[in-house]
Amino acid sequence: MNGFIVVFAFVGLFTLGFPVVLALAIPCIIYVLASGLPVDLVAQRTLYALDSFPLVAVPVFLFVGSVMNSAGISKHIYRFADTAVGRLPGGLAQVNIFGSLVFAGMSGSALADIGGIGRIEIDAMKEKGYNKAFAAAVTSASAIVGPIFPPSIPLIIYGTVTGVSVLQLLLGGILPGLLCVASLMLMTAWLAKRRNYPRAARWPTRRELWRDMAPALPALFAPIILIGGMLLGFFTPTEIASVTVVYTLLISSLFYRDLTWAGLYSASMETIRASSAILLIVALAALFGWILSVEQVPQILTDWMLSISKNPYVLLMLVNILLIVVGMFLDSTTAILVIAPILAKPLVMAGVDPVHLGMVVIFNLMIGLLTPPMGLALYLVSDIAGVKMKDVLKEMLPFYVPLLATLLLITYVPWITTFIPRLVFG
Amino acid sequence: MTAILLILRVVACAMLAGLILTPFAQIIMRGAFDIPMAGAEEMARYMLICLTFLAAALVSLDGGQIKMEEMQALLPERPRWVLQLFIELSGVVLFAFLAYAATATIGRNISSTTATLEMPFLLFMGPLAVGGALLAFANVVLLLRTWQRGRPDDKQTTLT
């Protein structure tokens, strides 16, 4: 019972506007003191939560996204995407989605996508006469590919808190990421035909394609190095993160020559702030998780869920409904830390593959970035595009269809997630 | 105050650089020279701990801690101001307690060392004690700012 009081206290404080760190820590510390437990427990649980090598990848991958934006690499990716897919129905909207996929291959954050390449894409779409709200909607919908396709910060955090292999999770994100992009492109093409959106007058010649691809090539190599390194088993995810940063810094300073010291400092500070905010929650959530375990909250929920059904598909549907609701109200990092360890046990006991479950959880929570009242991607994109959130939301409505369809496919066809990890790890 | 912030920024940047370079150096040493660096992983983990706790005060002062103030914004101005004061006060108490807990733990394990690098426990747990104290201090600053303003801060939802 005490475990549930801690959970409700967290929800209450968070809703009142307490920062997540305080909302998590206040009930936990009161619990520790009221139970007469030693204060060492608070310090040790908090500190040892961060004593994890896979978590080192979080700031490092965040830094890649910041450097790409500071060094103007996003511009080159955008230009290449424009030439490559600008002729498809939907023109710049397709460029927007394709650009997000390329960006996703280097950065694991949806916000880095929106704030970087998304900003360029929205401006270009506005110039070509696209509806601003539509441009904002496409940008935010496609940005969620970032945390699905490797590298992915939410998947790294999920793997760390649930003990699932981060490498397998990252590899498992490749096909769902591509599927998500394909479904968004299909919806965009359909909308473009109905609304008669402009597109490039003709397909590019080989020469034109090469002209715009050549400057983007060093950036395009980054995802190849990253995924290749993982597939061949050369590096751990943290080492891959480190290689990607060094590579990004090299191409930014030697090839693109757009990275200034001021830009590097700004990217560093942006990374430090985001990393510290996320990881402080990871640290305090460890104490929260420990209390829930001691109070057998996961066990009680496991028994309850398995009493409803032992069929993994029914349980996965329940998880989808629960997480869509959770994603509307909780920030994704917090949701992963609080919900994932509780949900993982009953689902895995019912026979769901842990890597598959991880992808279902993260995809749900990323859709949560696009749903009010806590849809951060919507807040950010409204701000960048200079449109009201309700207008963006209206234009978002058609995009929920491909996103939910992809979610259902990922949920009920586990193969989409598990194929590549099984191919590599057997 | 400015000097403390400058030191924190420099330390945090150094930790970030270390976080990037340590695993990279490990790859080079292992792949090119076949000499794995013993303790590289432990060093990277330690720098992650330092980065998180030492930079946390900077995040708090910039209003960057993750929170949702949508519901709070529905309150009238006076109760919202009181609630914000209470949140900042609870931050002072909580982080001061965290610093105390870390200090007490260090005191009880002063002769312990870490596994590979044999780092003294004082050094290992130190970032939590210092970070907790700095966070408490940052919350005092925020509390004073809110008190002096005499009205609530504008709604500010910060997420990742």
JSON list of N, CA and C in Angstrom, two decimals, chain A residues 186-246:
[
{"chain": "A", "resi": 186, "resn": "LEU", "atom": "N", "xyz": [3.59, 8.09, -47.20]},
{"chain": "A", "resi": 186, "resn": "LEU", "atom": "CA", "xyz": [2.36, 7.70, -47.91]},
{"chain": "A", "resi": 186, "resn": "LEU", "atom": "C", "xyz": [1.23, 8.67, -47.58]},
{"chain": "A", "resi": 187, "resn": "MET", "atom": "N", "xyz": [1.06, 8.95, -46.31]},
{"chain": "A", "resi": 187, "resn": "MET", "atom": "CA", "xyz": [-0.01, 9.87, -45.89]},
{"chain": "A", "resi": 187, "resn": "MET", "atom": "C", "xyz": [0.21, 11.26, -46.50]},
{"chain": "A", "resi": 188, "resn": "THR", "atom": "N", "xyz": [1.48, 11.69, -46.52]},
{"chain": "A", "resi": 188, "resn": "THR", "atom": "CA", "xyz": [1.80, 13.01, -47.09]},
{"chain": "A", "resi": 188, "resn": "THR", "atom": "C", "xyz": [1.46, 13.04, -48.58]},
{"chain": "A", "resi": 189, "resn": "ALA", "atom": "N", "xyz": [1.80, 11.96, -49.28]},
{"chain": "A", "resi": 189, "resn": "ALA", "atom": "CA", "xyz": [1.51, 11.91, -50.71]},
{"chain": "A", "resi": 189, "resn": "ALA", "atom": "C", "xyz": [0.00, 12.00, -50.94]},
{"chain": "A", "resi": 190, "resn": "TRP", "atom": "N", "xyz": [-0.76, 11.29, -50.12]},
{"chain": "A", "resi": 190, "resn": "TRP", "atom": "CA", "xyz": [-2.22, 11.30, -50.26]},
{"chain": "A", "resi": 190, "resn": "TRP", "atom": "C", "xyz": [-2.78, 12.70, -49.99]},
{"chain": "A", "resi": 191, "resn": "LEU", "atom": "N", "xyz": [-2.30, 13.32, -48.92]},
{"chain": "A", "resi": 191, "resn": "LEU", "atom": "CA", "xyz": [-2.75, 14.68, -48.60]},
{"chain": "A", "resi": 191, "resn": "LEU", "atom": "C", "xyz": [-2.36, 15.67, -49.70]},
{"chain": "A", "resi": 192, "resn": "ALA", "atom": "N", "xyz": [-1.13, 15.50, -50.21]},
{"chain": "A", "resi": 192, "resn": "ALA", "atom": "CA", "xyz": [-0.63, 16.43, -51.23]},
{"chain": "A", "resi": 192, "resn": "ALA", "atom": "C", "xyz": [-1.47, 16.37, -52.49]},
{"chain": "A", "resi": 193, "resn": "LYS", "atom": "N", "xyz": [-1.91, 15.14, -52.85]},
{"chain": "A", "resi": 193, "resn": "LYS", "atom": "CA", "xyz": [-2.73, 15.01, -54.07]},
{"chain": "A", "resi": 193, "resn": "LYS", "atom": "C", "xyz": [-4.09, 15.67, -53.85]},
{"chain": "A", "resi": 194, "resn": "ARG", "atom": "N", "xyz": [-4.64, 15.47, -52.66]},
{"chain": "A", "resi": 194, "resn": "ARG", "atom": "CA", "xyz": [-5.96, 16.07, -52.36]},
{"chain": "A", "resi": 194, "resn": "ARG", "atom": "C", "xyz": [-5.88, 17.59, -52.32]},
{"chain": "A", "resi": 195, "resn": "ARG", "atom": "N", "xyz": [-4.77, 18.10, -51.76]},
{"chain": "A", "resi": 195, "resn": "ARG", "atom": "CA", "xyz": [-4.67, 19.55, -51.55]},
{"chain": "A", "resi": 195, "resn": "ARG", "atom": "C", "xyz": [-3.85, 20.24, -52.64]},
{"chain": "A", "resi": 196, "resn": "ASN", "atom": "N", "xyz": [-3.38, 19.44, -53.57]},
{"chain": "A", "resi": 196, "resn": "ASN", "atom": "CA", "xyz": [-2.62, 19.99, -54.69]},
{"chain": "A", "resi": 196, "resn": "ASN", "atom": "C", "xyz": [-1.39, 20.78, -54.24]},
{"chain": "A", "resi": 197, "resn": "TYR", "atom": "N", "xyz": [-0.58, 20.19, -53.39]},
{"chain": "A", "resi": 197, "resn": "TYR", "atom": "CA", "xyz": [0.63, 20.86, -52.92]},
{"chain": "A", "resi": 197, "resn": "TYR", "atom": "C", "xyz": [1.69, 20.88, -54.02]},
{"chain": "A", "resi": 198, "resn": "PRO", "atom": "N", "xyz": [2.53, 21.94, -54.03]},
{"chain": "A", "resi": 198, "resn": "PRO", "atom": "CA", "xyz": [3.56, 22.00, -55.07]},
{"chain": "A", "resi": 198, "resn": "PRO", "atom": "C", "xyz": [4.65, 20.95, -54.85]},
{"chain": "A", "resi": 199, "resn": "ARG", "atom": "N", "xyz": [5.34, 20.62, -55.93]},
{"chain": "A", "resi": 199, "resn": "ARG", "atom": "CA", "xyz": [6.51, 19.73, -55.83]},
{"chain": "A", "resi": 199, "resn": "ARG", "atom": "C", "xyz": [7.50, 20.13, -56.91]},
{"chain": "A", "resi": 200, "resn": "ALA", "atom": "N", "xyz": [8.69, 19.55, -56.87]},
{"chain": "A", "resi": 200, "resn": "ALA", "atom": "CA", "xyz": [9.72, 19.90, -57.86]},
{"chain": "A", "resi": 200, "resn": "ALA", "atom": "C", "xyz": [9.20, 19.59, -59.26]},
{"chain": "A", "resi": 201, "resn": "ALA", "atom": "N", "xyz": [9.59, 20.42, -60.22]},
{"chain": "A", "resi": 201, "resn": "ALA", "atom": "CA", "xyz": [9.05, 20.28, -61.58]},
{"chain": "A", "resi": 201, "resn": "ALA", "atom": "C", "xyz": [9.45, 18.97, -62.23]},
{"chain": "A", "resi": 202, "resn": "ARG", "atom": "N", "xyz": [10.62, 18.45, -61.88]},
{"chain": "A", "resi": 202, "resn": "ARG", "atom": "CA", "xyz": [11.08, 17.19, -62.49]},
{"chain": "A", "resi": 202, "resn": "ARG", "atom": "C", "xyz": [12.03, 16.47, -61.53]},
{"chain": "A", "resi": 203, "resn": "TRP", "atom": "N", "xyz": [12.30, 15.22, -61.86]},
{"chain": "A", "resi": 203, "resn": "TRP", "atom": "CA", "xyz": [13.28, 14.46, -61.07]},
{"chain": "A", "resi": 203, "resn": "TRP", "atom": "C", "xyz": [14.67, 15.02, -61.35]},
{"chain": "A", "resi": 204, "resn": "PRO", "atom": "N", "xyz": [15.59, 14.95, -60.39]},
{"chain": "A", "resi": 204, "resn": "PRO", "atom": "CA", "xyz": [16.92, 15.51, -60.64]},
{"chain": "A", "resi": 204, "resn": "PRO", "atom": "C", "xyz": [17.70, 14.65, -61.63]},
{"chain": "A", "resi": 205, "resn": "THR", "atom": "N", "xyz": [18.59, 15.28, -62.36]},
{"chain": "A", "resi": 205, "resn": "THR", "atom": "CA", "xyz": [19.50, 14.50, -63.21]},
{"chain": "A", "resi": 205, "resn": "THR", "atom": "C", "xyz": [20.56, 13.89, -62.28]},
{"chain": "A", "resi": 206, "resn": "ARG", "atom": "N", "xyz": [21.31, 12.95, -62.82]},
{"chain": "A", "resi": 206, "resn": "ARG", "atom": "CA", "xyz": [22.35, 12.33, -62.00]},
{"chain": "A", "resi": 206, "resn": "ARG", "atom": "C", "xyz": [23.36, 13.39, -61.52]},
{"chain": "A", "resi": 207, "resn": "ARG", "atom": "N", "xyz": [23.64, 14.33, -62.40]},
{"chain": "A", "resi": 207, "resn": "ARG", "atom": "CA", "xyz": [24.60, 15.38, -62.09]},
{"chain": "A", "resi": 207, "resn": "ARG", "atom": "C", "xyz": [24.10, 16.24, -60.93]},
{"chain": "A", "resi": 208, "resn": "GLU", "atom": "N", "xyz": [22.82, 16.59, -61.00]},
{"chain": "A", "resi": 208, "resn": "GLU", "atom": "CA", "xyz": [22.24, 17.42, -59.93]},
{"chain": "A", "resi": 208, "resn": "GLU", "atom": "C", "xyz": [22.22, 16.67, -58.60]},
{"chain": "A", "resi": 209, "resn": "LEU", "atom": "N", "xyz": [21.88, 15.39, -58.73]},
{"chain": "A", "resi": 209, "resn": "LEU", "atom": "CA", "xyz": [21.82, 14.57, -57.51]},
{"chain": "A", "resi": 209, "resn": "LEU", "atom": "C", "xyz": [23.21, 14.51, -56.86]},
{"chain": "A", "resi": 210, "resn": "TRP", "atom": "N", "xyz": [24.22, 14.29, -57.67]},
{"chain": "A", "resi": 210, "resn": "TRP", "atom": "CA", "xyz": [25.59, 14.19, -57.16]},
{"chain": "A", "resi": 210, "resn": "TRP", "atom": "C", "xyz": [26.06, 15.54, -56.59]},
{"chain": "A", "resi": 211, "resn": "ARG", "atom": "N", "xyz": [25.65, 16.63, -57.30]},
{"chain": "A", "resi": 211, "resn": "ARG", "atom": "CA", "xyz": [26.06, 17.98, -56.86]},
{"chain": "A", "resi": 211, "resn": "ARG", "atom": "C", "xyz": [25.61, 18.24, -55.41]},
{"chain": "A", "resi": 212, "resn": "ASP", "atom": "N", "xyz": [24.38, 17.81, -55.09]},
{"chain": "A", "resi": 212, "resn": "ASP", "atom": "CA", "xyz": [23.88, 18.08, -53.74]},
{"chain": "A", "resi": 212, "resn": "ASP", "atom": "C", "xyz": [24.18, 16.96, -52.75]},
{"chain": "A", "resi": 213, "resn": "MET", "atom": "N", "xyz": [24.48, 15.78, -53.34]},
{"chain": "A", "resi": 213, "resn": "MET", "atom": "CA", "xyz": [24.79, 14.65, -52.45]},
{"chain": "A", "resi": 213, "resn": "MET", "atom": "C", "xyz": [26.23, 14.75, -51.94]},
{"chain": "A", "resi": 214, "resn": "ALA", "atom": "N", "xyz": [27.13, 15.23, -52.81]},
{"chain": "A", "resi": 214, "resn": "ALA", "atom": "CA", "xyz": [28.55, 15.28, -52.43]},
{"chain": "A", "resi": 214, "resn": "ALA", "atom": "C", "xyz": [28.79, 16.05, -51.13]},
{"chain": "A", "resi": 215, "resn": "PRO", "atom": "N", "xyz": [28.22, 17.27, -51.00]},
{"chain": "A", "resi": 215, "resn": "PRO", "atom": "CA", "xyz": [28.47, 17.98, -49.73]},
{"chain": "A", "resi": 215, "resn": "PRO", "atom": "C", "xyz": [27.84, 17.28, -48.52]},
{"chain": "A", "resi": 216, "resn": "ALA", "atom": "N", "xyz": [26.79, 16.49, -48.78]},
{"chain": "A", "resi": 216, "resn": "ALA", "atom": "CA", "xyz": [26.11, 15.82, -47.66]},
{"chain": "A", "resi": 216, "resn": "ALA", "atom": "C", "xyz": [26.75, 14.47, -47.33]},
{"chain": "A", "resi": 217, "resn": "LEU", "atom": "N", "xyz": [27.64, 13.99, -48.25]},
{"chain": "A", "resi": 217, "resn": "LEU", "atom": "CA", "xyz": [28.19, 12.63, -48.08]},
{"chain": "A", "resi": 217, "resn": "LEU", "atom": "C", "xyz": [28.86, 12.39, -46.73]},
{"chain": "A", "resi": 218, "resn": "PRO", "atom": "N", "xyz": [29.73, 13.30, -46.26]},
{"chain": "A", "resi": 218, "resn": "PRO", "atom": "CA", "xyz": [30.35, 13.03, -44.94]},
{"chain": "A", "resi": 218, "resn": "PRO", "atom": "C", "xyz": [29.30, 12.86, -43.84]},
{"chain": "A", "resi": 219, "resn": "ALA", "atom": "N", "xyz": [28.23, 13.66, -43.92]},
{"chain": "A", "resi": 219, "resn": "ALA", "atom": "CA", "xyz": [27.16, 13.52, -42.91]},
{"chain": "A", "resi": 219, "resn": "ALA", "atom": "C", "xyz": [26.41, 12.21, -43.10]},
{"chain": "A", "resi": 220, "resn": "LEU", "atom": "N", "xyz": [26.22, 11.81, -44.38]},
{"chain": "A", "resi": 220, "resn": "LEU", "atom": "CA", "xyz": [25.49, 10.56, -44.65]},
{"chain": "A", "resi": 220, "resn": "LEU", "atom": "C", "xyz": [26.29, 9.33, -44.22]},
{"chain": "A", "resi": 221, "resn": "PHE", "atom": "N", "xyz": [27.61, 9.48, -44.15]},
{"chain": "A", "resi": 221, "resn": "PHE", "atom": "CA", "xyz": [28.44, 8.34, -43.73]},
{"chain": "A", "resi": 221, "resn": "PHE", "atom": "C", "xyz": [28.27, 8.03, -42.23]},
{"chain": "A", "resi": 222, "resn": "ALA", "atom": "N", "xyz": [27.90, 9.06, -41.48]},
{"chain": "A", "resi": 222, "resn": "ALA", "atom": "CA", "xyz": [27.82, 8.87, -40.02]},
{"chain": "A", "resi": 222, "resn": "ALA", "atom": "C", "xyz": [26.86, 7.74, -39.64]},
{"chain": "A", "resi": 223, "resn": "PRO", "atom": "N", "xyz": [25.60, 7.73, -40.17]},
{"chain": "A", "resi": 223, "resn": "PRO", "atom": "CA", "xyz": [24.74, 6.61, -39.81]},
{"chain": "A", "resi": 223, "resn": "PRO", "atom": "C", "xyz": [25.28, 5.26, -40.29]},
{"chain": "A", "resi": 224, "resn": "ILE", "atom": "N", "xyz": [26.02, 5.30, -41.42]},
{"chain": "A", "resi": 224, "resn": "ILE", "atom": "CA", "xyz": [26.57, 4.04, -41.95]},
{"chain": "A", "resi": 224, "resn": "ILE", "atom": "C", "xyz": [27.62, 3.51, -40.98]},
{"chain": "A", "resi": 225, "resn": "ILE", "atom": "N", "xyz": [28.49, 4.41, -40.51]},
{"chain": "A", "resi": 225, "resn": "ILE", "atom": "CA", "xyz": [29.53, 4.01, -39.54]},
{"chain": "A", "resi": 225, "resn": "ILE", "atom": "C", "xyz": [28.86, 3.47, -38.28]},
{"chain": "A", "resi": 226, "resn": "LEU", "atom": "N", "xyz": [27.83, 4.21, -37.87]},
{"chain": "A", "resi": 226, "resn": "LEU", "atom": "CA", "xyz": [27.15, 3.89, -36.61]},
{"chain": "A", "resi": 226, "resn": "LEU", "atom": "C", "xyz": [26.45, 2.52, -36.67]},
{"chain": "A", "resi": 227, "resn": "ILE", "atom": "N", "xyz": [25.63, 2.36, -37.70]},
{"chain": "A", "resi": 227, "resn": "ILE", "atom": "CA", "xyz": [24.88, 1.10, -37.80]},
{"chain": "A", "resi": 227, "resn": "ILE", "atom": "C", "xyz": [25.82, -0.05, -38.17]},
{"chain": "A", "resi": 228, "resn": "GLY", "atom": "N", "xyz": [26.78, 0.25, -39.08]},
{"chain": "A", "resi": 228, "resn": "GLY", "atom": "CA", "xyz": [27.75, -0.77, -39.47]},
{"chain": "A", "resi": 228, "resn": "GLY", "atom": "C", "xyz": [28.54, -1.25, -38.26]},
{"chain": "A", "resi": 229, "resn": "GLY", "atom": "N", "xyz": [28.98, -0.32, -37.44]},
{"chain": "A", "resi": 229, "resn": "GLY", "atom": "CA", "xyz": [29.76, -0.66, -36.24]},
{"chain": "A", "resi": 229, "resn": "GLY", "atom": "C", "xyz": [28.97, -1.54, -35.29]},
{"chain": "A", "resi": 230, "resn": "MET", "atom": "N", "xyz": [27.67, -1.24, -35.19]},
{"chain": "A", "resi": 230, "resn": "MET", "atom": "CA", "xyz": [26.82, -2.05, -34.29]},
{"chain": "A", "resi": 230, "resn": "MET", "atom": "C", "xyz": [26.59, -3.44, -34.89]},
{"chain": "A", "resi": 231, "resn": "LEU", "atom": "N", "xyz": [26.27, -3.46, -36.22]},
{"chain": "A", "resi": 231, "resn": "LEU", "atom": "CA", "xyz": [25.97, -4.75, -36.86]},
{"chain": "A", "resi": 231, "resn": "LEU", "atom": "C", "xyz": [27.18, -5.68, -36.83]},
{"chain": "A", "resi": 232, "resn": "LEU", "atom": "N", "xyz": [28.36, -5.11, -37.02]},
{"chain": "A", "resi": 232, "resn": "LEU", "atom": "CA", "xyz": [29.56, -5.96, -37.05]},
{"chain": "A", "resi": 232, "resn": "LEU", "atom": "C", "xyz": [30.10, -6.26, -35.66]},
{"chain": "A", "resi": 233, "resn": "GLY", "atom": "N", "xyz": [29.50, -5.60, -34.66]},
{"chain": "A", "resi": 233, "resn": "GLY", "atom": "CA", "xyz": [29.92, -5.89, -33.28]},
{"chain": "A", "resi": 233, "resn": "GLY", "atom": "C", "xyz": [31.26, -5.28, -32.92]},
{"chain": "A", "resi": 234, "resn": "PHE", "atom": "N", "xyz": [31.70, -4.26, -33.67]},
{"chain": "A", "resi": 234, "resn": "PHE", "atom": "CA", "xyz": [32.99, -3.64, -33.39]},
{"chain": "A", "resi": 234, "resn": "PHE", "atom": "C", "xyz": [32.97, -2.85, -32.08]},
{"chain": "A", "resi": 235, "resn": "PHE", "atom": "N", "xyz": [31.82, -2.15, -31.86]},
{"chain": "A", "resi": 235, "resn": "PHE", "atom": "CA", "xyz": [31.78, -1.21, -30.73]},
{"chain": "A", "resi": 235, "resn": "PHE", "atom": "C", "xyz": [30.59, -1.47, -29.82]},
{"chain": "A", "resi": 236, "resn": "THR", "atom": "N", "xyz": [30.70, -1.02, -28.58]},
{"chain": "A", "resi": 236, "resn": "THR", "atom": "CA", "xyz": [29.53, -0.96, -27.70]},
{"chain": "A", "resi": 236, "resn": "THR", "atom": "C", "xyz": [28.76, 0.32, -28.06]},
{"chain": "A", "resi": 237, "resn": "PRO", "atom": "N", "xyz": [27.49, 0.45, -27.64]},
{"chain": "A", "resi": 237, "resn": "PRO", "atom": "CA", "xyz": [26.76, 1.67, -27.99]},
{"chain": "A", "resi": 237, "resn": "PRO", "atom": "C", "xyz": [27.47, 2.94, -27.51]},
{"chain": "A", "resi": 238, "resn": "THR", "atom": "N", "xyz": [28.08, 2.88, -26.34]},
{"chain": "A", "resi": 238, "resn": "THR", "atom": "CA", "xyz": [28.77, 4.07, -25.82]},
{"chain": "A", "resi": 238, "resn": "THR", "atom": "C", "xyz": [29.98, 4.41, -26.69]},
{"chain": "A", "resi": 239, "resn": "GLU", "atom": "N", "xyz": [30.70, 3.38, -27.11]},
{"chain": "A", "resi": 239, "resn": "GLU", "atom": "CA", "xyz": [31.86, 3.63, -27.98]},
{"chain": "A", "resi": 239, "resn": "GLU", "atom": "C", "xyz": [31.41, 4.19, -29.32]},
{"chain": "A", "resi": 240, "resn": "ILE", "atom": "N", "xyz": [30.27, 3.67, -29.82]},
{"chain": "A", "resi": 240, "resn": "ILE", "atom": "CA", "xyz": [29.75, 4.18, -31.09]},
{"chain": "A", "resi": 240, "resn": "ILE", "atom": "C", "xyz": [29.41, 5.67, -30.95]},
{"chain": "A", "resi": 241, "resn": "ALA", "atom": "N", "xyz": [28.82, 6.02, -29.81]},
{"chain": "A", "resi": 241, "resn": "ALA", "atom": "CA", "xyz": [28.47, 7.42, -29.57]},
{"chain": "A", "resi": 241, "resn": "ALA", "atom": "C", "xyz": [29.72, 8.28, -29.64]},
{"chain": "A", "resi": 242, "resn": "SER", "atom": "N", "xyz": [30.78, 7.79, -29.00]},
{"chain": "A", "resi": 242, "resn": "SER", "atom": "CA", "xyz": [32.03, 8.53, -28.96]},
{"chain": "A", "resi": 242, "resn": "SER", "atom": "C", "xyz": [32.63, 8.68, -30.37]},
{"chain": "A", "resi": 243, "resn": "VAL", "atom": "N", "xyz": [32.60, 7.57, -31.13]},
{"chain": "A", "resi": 243, "resn": "VAL", "atom": "CA", "xyz": [33.14, 7.62, -32.51]},
{"chain": "A", "resi": 243, "resn": "VAL", "atom": "C", "xyz": [32.33, 8.62, -33.34]},
{"chain": "A", "resi": 244, "resn": "THR", "atom": "N", "xyz": [30.99, 8.59, -33.17]},
{"chain": "A", "resi": 244, "resn": "THR", "atom": "CA", "xyz": [30.13, 9.50, -33.95]},
{"chain": "A", "resi": 244, "resn": "THR", "atom": "C", "xyz": [30.46, 10.95, -33.64]},
{"chain": "A", "resi": 245, "resn": "VAL", "atom": "N", "xyz": [30.68, 11.26, -32.36]},
{"chain": "A", "resi": 245, "resn": "VAL", "atom": "CA", "xyz": [31.01, 12.65, -32.00]},
{"chain": "A", "resi": 245, "resn": "VAL", "atom": "C", "xyz": [32.33, 13.06, -32.63]},
{"chain": "A", "resi": 246, "resn": "VAL", "atom": "N", "xyz": [33.34, 12.20, -32.48]},
{"chain": "A", "resi": 246, "resn": "VAL", "atom": "CA", "xyz": [34.66, 12.56, -33.03]},
{"chain": "A", "resi": 246, "resn": "VAL", "atom": "C", "xyz": [34.54, 12.75, -34.54]}
]
